[in-house]
Amino acid sequence: MITRLARQLFIVCTALAVAGNAFADQVQVAVAANFTAPMKAIAAAFEEDTGHSVQASYGATGQFYAQISNGAPYEVFLSADDSTPAKLETQGQAVNGSRFTYAIGKLVLWSPKPGVVDDSGAVLEHGDFKHLAIANPKAAPYGLAATQTLEKLGLSNRLKGRIVEGQNITQALQFVSTGNAELGFVALSQVYKDGQITSGSAWVVPETMYQPISQDALILKKGADNPAAKALVDYLKGPKAAEIIKAYGYQL
């Protein structure tokens, strides 16, 4: 009797699992490189909670804009700024009313070595370094924020010959992490977790030094009829995602 009951329960559970998978969908997501770590954590929680799966690509916002404009199959776009999603919306490439700000980013000057960067960024003016890494300011909002900070400090011309540009903020971080640049401007989320810098030394650049980095997301036209696309956007607005986003130093 017990064996028969166990078998019946197994059949029912298997049927429910199959039914659940039948209603699960996959969503193709383009994600700004600075949001890589939190997005991976959010995607894992989202998949566990909803059954939907996330296929994410990470890169520079400007490059994603070009790809989307040329028909790339992305269904949701998490940008590193608010102007690019607004442009896509105006051009009719997004679902009307789906755009929202999912995070406000922060810029940080970082070195993997302790004691190199102080809490005022004085190393930029007085430090003995050969290379300063930034992201491409034409493609990555954090790169633009870096150039705005240097202009505000009056150091643009003086440091021009020392700047090395990464294709995106991930590559800028790699330049510093591998020692190809002694320090660099990166996203705070790349070197921050749970209230502290994870390694090295850093100066969190005051927000008055650059234009606010409001990061917007939206559902693209290709995701209009995909339940997983709407589910992901709703999840990004929820408490679990908010907790993860704040843990990486973003504001909401």
PDB file of C-alpha atoms in Angstrom:
ATOM      1  CA  MET A   1       0.000   0.000   0.000  1.00  0.00           C
ATOM      2  CA  ILE A   2       2.801   2.394   0.960  1.00  0.00           C
ATOM      3  CA  THR A   3       4.770   1.503  -2.155  1.00  0.00           C
ATOM      4  CA  ARG A   4       1.723   2.113  -4.365  1.00  0.00           C
ATOM      5  CA  LEU A   5       1.078   5.482  -2.671  1.00  0.00           C
ATOM      6  CA  ALA A   6       4.712   6.505  -3.083  1.00  0.00           C
ATOM      7  CA  ARG A   7       4.565   5.574  -6.758  1.00  0.00           C
ATOM      8  CA  GLN A   8       1.410   7.634  -7.236  1.00  0.00           C
ATOM      9  CA  LEU A   9       2.976  10.633  -5.499  1.00  0.00           C
ATOM     10  CA  PHE A  10       6.053  10.321  -7.716  1.00  0.00           C
ATOM     11  CA  ILE A  11       3.854  10.282 -10.832  1.00  0.00           C
ATOM     12  CA  VAL A  12       1.927  13.348  -9.652  1.00  0.00           C
ATOM     13  CA  CYS A  13       5.100  15.296  -8.807  1.00  0.00           C
ATOM     14  CA  THR A  14       6.664  14.402 -12.145  1.00  0.00           C
ATOM     15  CA  ALA A  15       3.529  15.513 -13.965  1.00  0.00           C
ATOM     16  CA  LEU A  16       3.527  18.817 -12.094  1.00  0.00           C
ATOM     17  CA  ALA A  17       7.195  19.389 -12.908  1.00  0.00           C
ATOM     18  CA  VAL A  18       6.596  18.700 -16.583  1.00  0.00           C
ATOM     19  CA  ALA A  19       3.582  20.993 -16.579  1.00  0.00           C
ATOM     20  CA  GLY A  20       5.617  23.726 -14.892  1.00  0.00           C
ATOM     21  CA  ASN A  21       8.371  23.443 -17.467  1.00  0.00           C
ATOM     22  CA  ALA A  22       5.811  23.562 -20.240  1.00  0.00           C
ATOM     23  CA  PHE A  23       4.857  27.064 -19.141  1.00  0.00           C
ATOM     24  CA  ALA A  24       8.446  28.234 -18.606  1.00  0.00           C
ATOM     25  CA  ASP A  25      10.120  30.451 -21.184  1.00  0.00           C
ATOM     26  CA  GLN A  26      13.586  31.782 -21.884  1.00  0.00           C
ATOM     27  CA  VAL A  27      14.364  35.484 -22.177  1.00  0.00           C
ATOM     28  CA  GLN A  28      17.282  36.961 -24.122  1.00  0.00           C
ATOM     29  CA  VAL A  29      18.768  39.871 -22.164  1.00  0.00           C
ATOM     30  CA  ALA A  30      21.384  42.479 -23.072  1.00  0.00           C
ATOM     31  CA  VAL A  31      23.054  43.711 -19.882  1.00  0.00           C
ATOM     32  CA  ALA A  32      25.440  46.627 -19.356  1.00  0.00           C
ATOM     33  CA  ALA A  33      28.857  45.279 -18.351  1.00  0.00           C
ATOM     34  CA  ASN A  34      28.904  47.113 -15.006  1.00  0.00           C
ATOM     35  CA  PHE A  35      25.841  45.126 -13.927  1.00  0.00           C
ATOM     36  CA  THR A  36      27.360  41.699 -14.623  1.00  0.00           C
ATOM     37  CA  ALA A  37      27.765  40.442 -11.053  1.00  0.00           C
ATOM     38  CA  PRO A  38      24.368  41.552  -9.701  1.00  0.00           C
ATOM     39  CA  MET A  39      22.597  40.337 -12.839  1.00  0.00           C
ATOM     40  CA  LYS A  40      24.070  36.864 -12.485  1.00  0.00           C
ATOM     41  CA  ALA A  41      22.777  36.730  -8.903  1.00  0.00           C
ATOM     42  CA  ILE A  42      19.373  38.108  -9.905  1.00  0.00           C
ATOM     43  CA  ALA A  43      19.087  35.670 -12.827  1.00  0.00           C
ATOM     44  CA  ALA A  44      19.778  32.707 -10.548  1.00  0.00           C
ATOM     45  CA  ALA A  45      17.113  33.824  -8.067  1.00  0.00           C
ATOM     46  CA  PHE A  46      14.659  34.610 -10.880  1.00  0.00           C
ATOM     47  CA  GLU A  47      15.095  31.184 -12.465  1.00  0.00           C
ATOM     48  CA  GLU A  48      14.615  29.461  -9.113  1.00  0.00           C
ATOM     49  CA  ASP A  49      11.521  31.475  -8.223  1.00  0.00           C
ATOM     50  CA  THR A  50       9.768  31.517 -11.604  1.00  0.00           C
ATOM     51  CA  GLY A  51      11.047  28.581 -13.647  1.00  0.00           C
ATOM     52  CA  HIS A  52      11.873  30.932 -16.530  1.00  0.00           C
ATOM     53  CA  SER A  53      15.466  30.976 -17.757  1.00  0.00           C
ATOM     54  CA  VAL A  54      17.726  33.911 -18.611  1.00  0.00           C
ATOM     55  CA  GLN A  55      20.174  34.004 -21.504  1.00  0.00           C
ATOM     56  CA  ALA A  56      22.273  37.088 -20.770  1.00  0.00           C
ATOM     57  CA  SER A  57      24.930  38.877 -22.805  1.00  0.00           C
ATOM     58  CA  TYR A  58      27.172  41.494 -21.192  1.00  0.00           C
ATOM     59  CA  GLY A  59      28.843  44.446 -22.903  1.00  0.00           C
ATOM     60  CA  ALA A  60      28.970  48.160 -23.619  1.00  0.00           C
ATOM     61  CA  THR A  61      25.714  50.062 -23.859  1.00  0.00           C
ATOM     62  CA  GLY A  62      26.695  51.767 -27.117  1.00  0.00           C
ATOM     63  CA  GLN A  63      27.492  48.440 -28.734  1.00  0.00           C
ATOM     64  CA  PHE A  64      24.188  46.954 -27.631  1.00  0.00           C
ATOM     65  CA  TYR A  65      22.367  49.926 -29.108  1.00  0.00           C
ATOM     66  CA  ALA A  66      24.008  49.276 -32.463  1.00  0.00           C
ATOM     67  CA  GLN A  67      23.211  45.570 -32.296  1.00  0.00           C
ATOM     68  CA  ILE A  68      19.576  46.136 -31.327  1.00  0.00           C
ATOM     69  CA  SER A  69      19.185  48.695 -34.096  1.00  0.00           C
ATOM     70  CA  ASN A  70      20.468  46.046 -36.527  1.00  0.00           C
ATOM     71  CA  GLY A  71      18.003  43.380 -35.433  1.00  0.00           C
ATOM     72  CA  ALA A  72      19.789  41.523 -32.615  1.00  0.00           C
ATOM     73  CA  PRO A  73      17.394  39.077 -30.905  1.00  0.00           C
ATOM     74  CA  TYR A  74      17.430  40.692 -27.457  1.00  0.00           C
ATOM     75  CA  GLU A  75      14.103  40.909 -25.645  1.00  0.00           C
ATOM     76  CA  VAL A  76      15.069  42.913 -22.543  1.00  0.00           C
ATOM     77  CA  PHE A  77      17.766  45.570 -22.313  1.00  0.00           C
ATOM     78  CA  LEU A  78      19.450  46.707 -19.094  1.00  0.00           C
ATOM     79  CA  SER A  79      21.377  49.816 -20.055  1.00  0.00           C
ATOM     80  CA  ALA A  80      24.148  51.690 -18.238  1.00  0.00           C
ATOM     81  CA  ASP A  81      22.347  54.971 -18.872  1.00  0.00           C
ATOM     82  CA  ASP A  82      18.857  56.361 -19.364  1.00  0.00           C
ATOM     83  CA  SER A  83      19.353  58.091 -22.729  1.00  0.00           C
ATOM     84  CA  THR A  84      19.912  54.944 -24.807  1.00  0.00           C
ATOM     85  CA  PRO A  85      16.684  53.204 -23.706  1.00  0.00           C
ATOM     86  CA  ALA A  86      14.823  56.489 -24.230  1.00  0.00           C
ATOM     87  CA  LYS A  87      16.210  56.630 -27.768  1.00  0.00           C
ATOM     88  CA  LEU A  88      15.110  53.058 -28.478  1.00  0.00           C
ATOM     89  CA  GLU A  89      11.674  53.884 -27.128  1.00  0.00           C
ATOM     90  CA  THR A  90      11.397  56.948 -29.378  1.00  0.00           C
ATOM     91  CA  GLN A  91      12.475  54.863 -32.366  1.00  0.00           C
ATOM     92  CA  GLY A  92       9.701  52.360 -31.756  1.00  0.00           C
ATOM     93  CA  GLN A  93      12.017  49.501 -30.804  1.00  0.00           C
ATOM     94  CA  ALA A  94      10.640  49.038 -27.289  1.00  0.00           C
ATOM     95  CA  VAL A  95       7.352  48.204 -25.603  1.00  0.00           C
ATOM     96  CA  ASN A  96       5.703  51.481 -24.616  1.00  0.00           C
ATOM     97  CA  GLY A  97       5.547  52.052 -20.874  1.00  0.00           C
ATOM     98  CA  SER A  98       8.080  49.323 -20.024  1.00  0.00           C
ATOM     99  CA  ARG A  99      11.046  51.621 -19.363  1.00  0.00           C
ATOM    100  CA  PHE A 100      12.094  52.217 -15.744  1.00  0.00           C
ATOM    101  CA  THR A 101      15.224  52.996 -13.715  1.00  0.00           C
ATOM    102  CA  TYR A 102      16.505  49.811 -12.125  1.00  0.00           C
ATOM    103  CA  ALA A 103      19.683  51.252 -10.535  1.00  0.00           C
ATOM    104  CA  ILE A 104      21.766  54.391 -10.102  1.00  0.00           C
ATOM    105  CA  GLY A 105      25.449  53.648 -10.534  1.00  0.00           C
ATOM    106  CA  LYS A 106      28.538  55.072  -8.853  1.00  0.00           C
ATOM    107  CA  LEU A 107      32.013  55.676 -10.226  1.00  0.00           C
ATOM    108  CA  VAL A 108      35.128  54.684  -8.277  1.00  0.00           C
ATOM    109  CA  LEU A 109      38.874  55.127  -8.770  1.00  0.00           C
ATOM    110  CA  TRP A 110      40.413  51.770  -7.883  1.00  0.00           C
ATOM    111  CA  SER A 111      43.752  50.028  -7.534  1.00  0.00           C
ATOM    112  CA  PRO A 112      44.176  46.354  -6.609  1.00  0.00           C
ATOM    113  CA  LYS A 113      47.001  47.378  -4.263  1.00  0.00           C
ATOM    114  CA  PRO A 114      46.228  48.701  -0.759  1.00  0.00           C
ATOM    115  CA  GLY A 115      47.359  52.242  -0.009  1.00  0.00           C
ATOM    116  CA  VAL A 116      47.690  53.416  -3.620  1.00  0.00           C
ATOM    117  CA  VAL A 117      44.397  55.313  -3.803  1.00  0.00           C
ATOM    118  CA  ASP A 118      43.425  57.517  -0.865  1.00  0.00           C
ATOM    119  CA  ASP A 119      39.920  58.656   0.023  1.00  0.00           C
ATOM    120  CA  SER A 120      40.233  61.929  -1.923  1.00  0.00           C
ATOM    121  CA  GLY A 121      41.751  60.714  -5.186  1.00  0.00           C
ATOM    122  CA  ALA A 122      44.931  62.740  -4.673  1.00  0.00           C
ATOM    123  CA  VAL A 123      46.911  60.024  -6.475  1.00  0.00           C
ATOM    124  CA  LEU A 124      45.596  61.393  -9.787  1.00  0.00           C
ATOM    125  CA  GLU A 125      47.492  64.630  -9.279  1.00  0.00           C
ATOM    126  CA  HIS A 126      50.480  63.525  -7.237  1.00  0.00           C
ATOM    127  CA  GLY A 127      50.822  59.781  -7.803  1.00  0.00           C
ATOM    128  CA  ASP A 128      53.613  58.101  -9.725  1.00  0.00           C
ATOM    129  CA  PHE A 129      51.696  55.953 -12.207  1.00  0.00           C
ATOM    130  CA  LYS A 130      52.063  55.316 -15.931  1.00  0.00           C
ATOM    131  CA  HIS A 131      48.594  54.209 -16.931  1.00  0.00           C
ATOM    132  CA  LEU A 132      45.026  55.114 -15.944  1.00  0.00           C
ATOM    133  CA  ALA A 133      42.309  52.815 -17.276  1.00  0.00           C
ATOM    134  CA  ILE A 134      38.844  54.025 -18.259  1.00  0.00           C
ATOM    135  CA  ALA A 135      36.042  52.617 -20.408  1.00  0.00           C
ATOM    136  CA  ASN A 136      35.453  54.050 -23.879  1.00  0.00           C
ATOM    137  CA  PRO A 137      33.519  57.262 -23.135  1.00  0.00           C
ATOM    138  CA  LYS A 138      31.714  57.065 -26.482  1.00  0.00           C
ATOM    139  CA  ALA A 139      30.277  53.619 -25.785  1.00  0.00           C
ATOM    140  CA  ALA A 140      30.168  53.301 -21.993  1.00  0.00           C
ATOM    141  CA  PRO A 141      28.497  55.786 -19.603  1.00  0.00           C
ATOM    142  CA  TYR A 142      31.051  54.996 -16.887  1.00  0.00           C
ATOM    143  CA  GLY A 143      33.792  55.996 -19.304  1.00  0.00           C
ATOM    144  CA  LEU A 144      32.005  59.270 -19.930  1.00  0.00           C
ATOM    145  CA  ALA A 145      31.692  59.786 -16.174  1.00  0.00           C
ATOM    146  CA  ALA A 146      35.448  59.224 -15.845  1.00  0.00           C
ATOM    147  CA  THR A 147      36.252  61.908 -18.426  1.00  0.00           C
ATOM    148  CA  GLN A 148      33.822  64.301 -16.753  1.00  0.00           C
ATOM    149  CA  THR A 149      35.571  63.699 -13.431  1.00  0.00           C
ATOM    150  CA  LEU A 150      38.993  64.428 -14.920  1.00  0.00           C
ATOM    151  CA  GLU A 151      37.645  67.624 -16.474  1.00  0.00           C
ATOM    152  CA  LYS A 152      36.164  68.663 -13.139  1.00  0.00           C
ATOM    153  CA  LEU A 153      39.550  68.091 -11.491  1.00  0.00           C
ATOM    154  CA  GLY A 154      41.345  70.009 -14.246  1.00  0.00           C
ATOM    155  CA  LEU A 155      43.482  66.980 -15.077  1.00  0.00           C
ATOM    156  CA  SER A 156      42.243  66.037 -18.560  1.00  0.00           C
ATOM    157  CA  ASN A 157      45.221  67.452 -20.469  1.00  0.00           C
ATOM    158  CA  ARG A 158      47.824  66.433 -17.924  1.00  0.00           C
ATOM    159  CA  LEU A 159      46.738  62.776 -17.858  1.00  0.00           C
ATOM    160  CA  LYS A 160      45.774  62.437 -21.515  1.00  0.00           C
ATOM    161  CA  GLY A 161      48.930  60.516 -22.403  1.00  0.00           C
ATOM    162  CA  ARG A 162      48.479  58.035 -19.553  1.00  0.00           C
ATOM    163  CA  ILE A 163      44.900  56.983 -20.313  1.00  0.00           C
ATOM    164  CA  VAL A 164      44.206  53.518 -21.702  1.00  0.00           C
ATOM    165  CA  GLU A 165      40.671  52.843 -22.895  1.00  0.00           C
ATOM    166  CA  GLY A 166      38.825  49.584 -22.499  1.00  0.00           C
ATOM    167  CA  GLN A 167      36.073  48.649 -24.904  1.00  0.00           C
ATOM    168  CA  ASN A 168      33.715  48.548 -21.925  1.00  0.00           C
ATOM    169  CA  ILE A 169      33.892  48.835 -18.156  1.00  0.00           C
ATOM    170  CA  THR A 170      34.770  45.141 -17.772  1.00  0.00           C
ATOM    171  CA  GLN A 171      37.854  45.552 -19.946  1.00  0.00           C
ATOM    172  CA  ALA A 172      38.843  48.689 -18.027  1.00  0.00           C
ATOM    173  CA  LEU A 173      38.703  46.636 -14.828  1.00  0.00           C
ATOM    174  CA  GLN A 174      40.780  43.895 -16.461  1.00  0.00           C
ATOM    175  CA  PHE A 175      43.489  46.397 -17.370  1.00  0.00           C
ATOM    176  CA  VAL A 176      43.832  47.324 -13.706  1.00  0.00           C
ATOM    177  CA  SER A 177      43.415  43.818 -12.304  1.00  0.00           C
ATOM    178  CA  THR A 178      46.165  42.425 -14.549  1.00  0.00           C
ATOM    179  CA  GLY A 179      48.594  45.261 -13.836  1.00  0.00           C
ATOM    180  CA  ASN A 180      48.473  46.767 -17.332  1.00  0.00           C
ATOM    181  CA  ALA A 181      47.292  49.943 -15.589  1.00  0.00           C
ATOM    182  CA  GLU A 182      48.140  50.852 -12.009  1.00  0.00           C
ATOM    183  CA  LEU A 183      44.703  52.311 -11.369  1.00  0.00           C
ATOM    184  CA  GLY A 184      41.470  53.018 -13.190  1.00  0.00           C
ATOM    185  CA  PHE A 185      37.966  54.394 -13.081  1.00  0.00           C
ATOM    186  CA  VAL A 186      35.521  51.495 -12.810  1.00  0.00           C
ATOM    187  CA  ALA A 187      31.987  50.888 -11.587  1.00  0.00           C
ATOM    188  CA  LEU A 188      31.703  50.660  -7.812  1.00  0.00           C
ATOM    189  CA  SER A 189      29.683  47.453  -8.255  1.00  0.00           C
ATOM    190  CA  GLN A 190      32.752  45.719  -9.701  1.00  0.00           C
ATOM    191  CA  VAL A 191      34.854  46.129  -6.558  1.00  0.00           C
ATOM    192  CA  TYR A 192      32.201  46.392  -3.841  1.00  0.00           C
ATOM    193  CA  LYS A 193      30.063  43.861  -2.008  1.00  0.00           C
ATOM    194  CA  ASP A 194      27.982  44.005   1.161  1.00  0.00           C
ATOM    195  CA  GLY A 195      29.100  47.431   2.320  1.00  0.00           C
ATOM    196  CA  GLN A 196      32.811  47.409   1.586  1.00  0.00           C
ATOM    197  CA  ILE A 197      35.494  47.464  -1.091  1.00  0.00           C
ATOM    198  CA  THR A 198      36.411  43.834  -1.727  1.00  0.00           C
ATOM    199  CA  SER A 199      40.138  44.391  -2.292  1.00  0.00           C
ATOM    200  CA  GLY A 200      42.821  47.013  -2.891  1.00  0.00           C
ATOM    201  CA  SER A 201      42.224  50.727  -2.350  1.00  0.00           C
ATOM    202  CA  ALA A 202      39.595  53.055  -3.761  1.00  0.00           C
ATOM    203  CA  TRP A 203      38.126  56.530  -3.926  1.00  0.00           C
ATOM    204  CA  VAL A 204      34.362  56.639  -4.409  1.00  0.00           C
ATOM    205  CA  VAL A 205      34.029  59.654  -6.688  1.00  0.00           C
ATOM    206  CA  PRO A 206      31.533  62.241  -5.390  1.00  0.00           C
ATOM    207  CA  GLU A 207      28.388  62.254  -7.505  1.00  0.00           C
ATOM    208  CA  THR A 208      28.819  65.990  -8.084  1.00  0.00           C
ATOM    209  CA  MET A 209      31.833  65.229 -10.299  1.00  0.00           C
ATOM    210  CA  TYR A 210      29.833  63.589 -13.101  1.00  0.00           C
ATOM    211  CA  GLN A 211      26.365  63.379 -14.565  1.00  0.00           C
ATOM    212  CA  PRO A 212      24.092  60.959 -12.678  1.00  0.00           C
ATOM    213  CA  ILE A 213      24.371  57.407 -13.975  1.00  0.00           C
ATOM    214  CA  SER A 214      20.694  56.464 -14.029  1.00  0.00           C
ATOM    215  CA  GLN A 215      20.486  52.982 -15.485  1.00  0.00           C
ATOM    216  CA  ASP A 216      17.221  52.193 -17.278  1.00  0.00           C
ATOM    217  CA  ALA A 217      15.763  48.900 -18.453  1.00  0.00           C
ATOM    218  CA  LEU A 218      12.965  48.124 -20.881  1.00  0.00           C
ATOM    219  CA  ILE A 219      11.289  45.373 -22.835  1.00  0.00           C
ATOM    220  CA  LEU A 220      12.247  45.431 -26.488  1.00  0.00           C
ATOM    221  CA  LYS A 221       9.763  44.767 -29.299  1.00  0.00           C
ATOM    222  CA  LYS A 222      11.119  41.239 -29.767  1.00  0.00           C
ATOM    223  CA  GLY A 223      10.094  40.457 -26.185  1.00  0.00           C
ATOM    224  CA  ALA A 224       6.592  41.924 -26.372  1.00  0.00           C
ATOM    225  CA  ASP A 225       4.887  38.516 -26.463  1.00  0.00           C
ATOM    226  CA  ASN A 226       7.317  36.630 -24.223  1.00  0.00           C
ATOM    227  CA  PRO A 227       5.925  36.090 -20.683  1.00  0.00           C
ATOM    228  CA  ALA A 228       9.464  35.603 -19.376  1.00  0.00           C
ATOM    229  CA  ALA A 229      10.443  39.104 -20.517  1.00  0.00           C
ATOM    230  CA  LYS A 230       7.647  40.737 -18.535  1.00  0.00           C
ATOM    231  CA  ALA A 231       8.295  38.437 -15.597  1.00  0.00           C
ATOM    232  CA  LEU A 232      11.969  39.440 -15.496  1.00  0.00           C
ATOM    233  CA  VAL A 233      11.177  43.160 -15.605  1.00  0.00           C
ATOM    234  CA  ASP A 234       8.647  42.711 -12.798  1.00  0.00           C
ATOM    235  CA  TYR A 235      11.224  40.736 -10.823  1.00  0.00           C
ATOM    236  CA  LEU A 236      13.792  43.519 -11.211  1.00  0.00           C
ATOM    237  CA  LYS A 237      11.334  45.828  -9.475  1.00  0.00           C
ATOM    238  CA  GLY A 238      10.790  43.421  -6.580  1.00  0.00           C
ATOM    239  CA  PRO A 239      12.368  43.099  -3.117  1.00  0.00           C
ATOM    240  CA  LYS A 240      14.783  40.241  -3.874  1.00  0.00           C
ATOM    241  CA  ALA A 241      16.349  42.072  -6.808  1.00  0.00           C
ATOM    242  CA  ALA A 242      16.469  45.305  -4.801  1.00  0.00           C
ATOM    243  CA  GLU A 243      18.425  43.600  -2.034  1.00  0.00           C
ATOM    244  CA  ILE A 244      20.984  42.269  -4.508  1.00  0.00           C
ATOM    245  CA  ILE A 245      21.284  45.599  -6.336  1.00  0.00           C
ATOM    246  CA  LYS A 246      21.951  47.509  -3.112  1.00  0.00           C
ATOM    247  CA  ALA A 247      24.486  44.904  -1.983  1.00  0.00           C
ATOM    248  CA  TYR A 248      26.647  45.872  -4.963  1.00  0.00           C
ATOM    249  CA  GLY A 249      26.680  49.570  -4.096  1.00  0.00           C
ATOM    250  CA  TYR A 250      23.942  50.856  -6.382  1.00  0.00           C
ATOM    251  CA  GLN A 251      21.223  53.222  -5.318  1.00  0.00           C
ATOM    252  CA  LEU A 252      17.585  52.586  -6.179  1.00  0.00           C
TER     253      LEU A 252
END
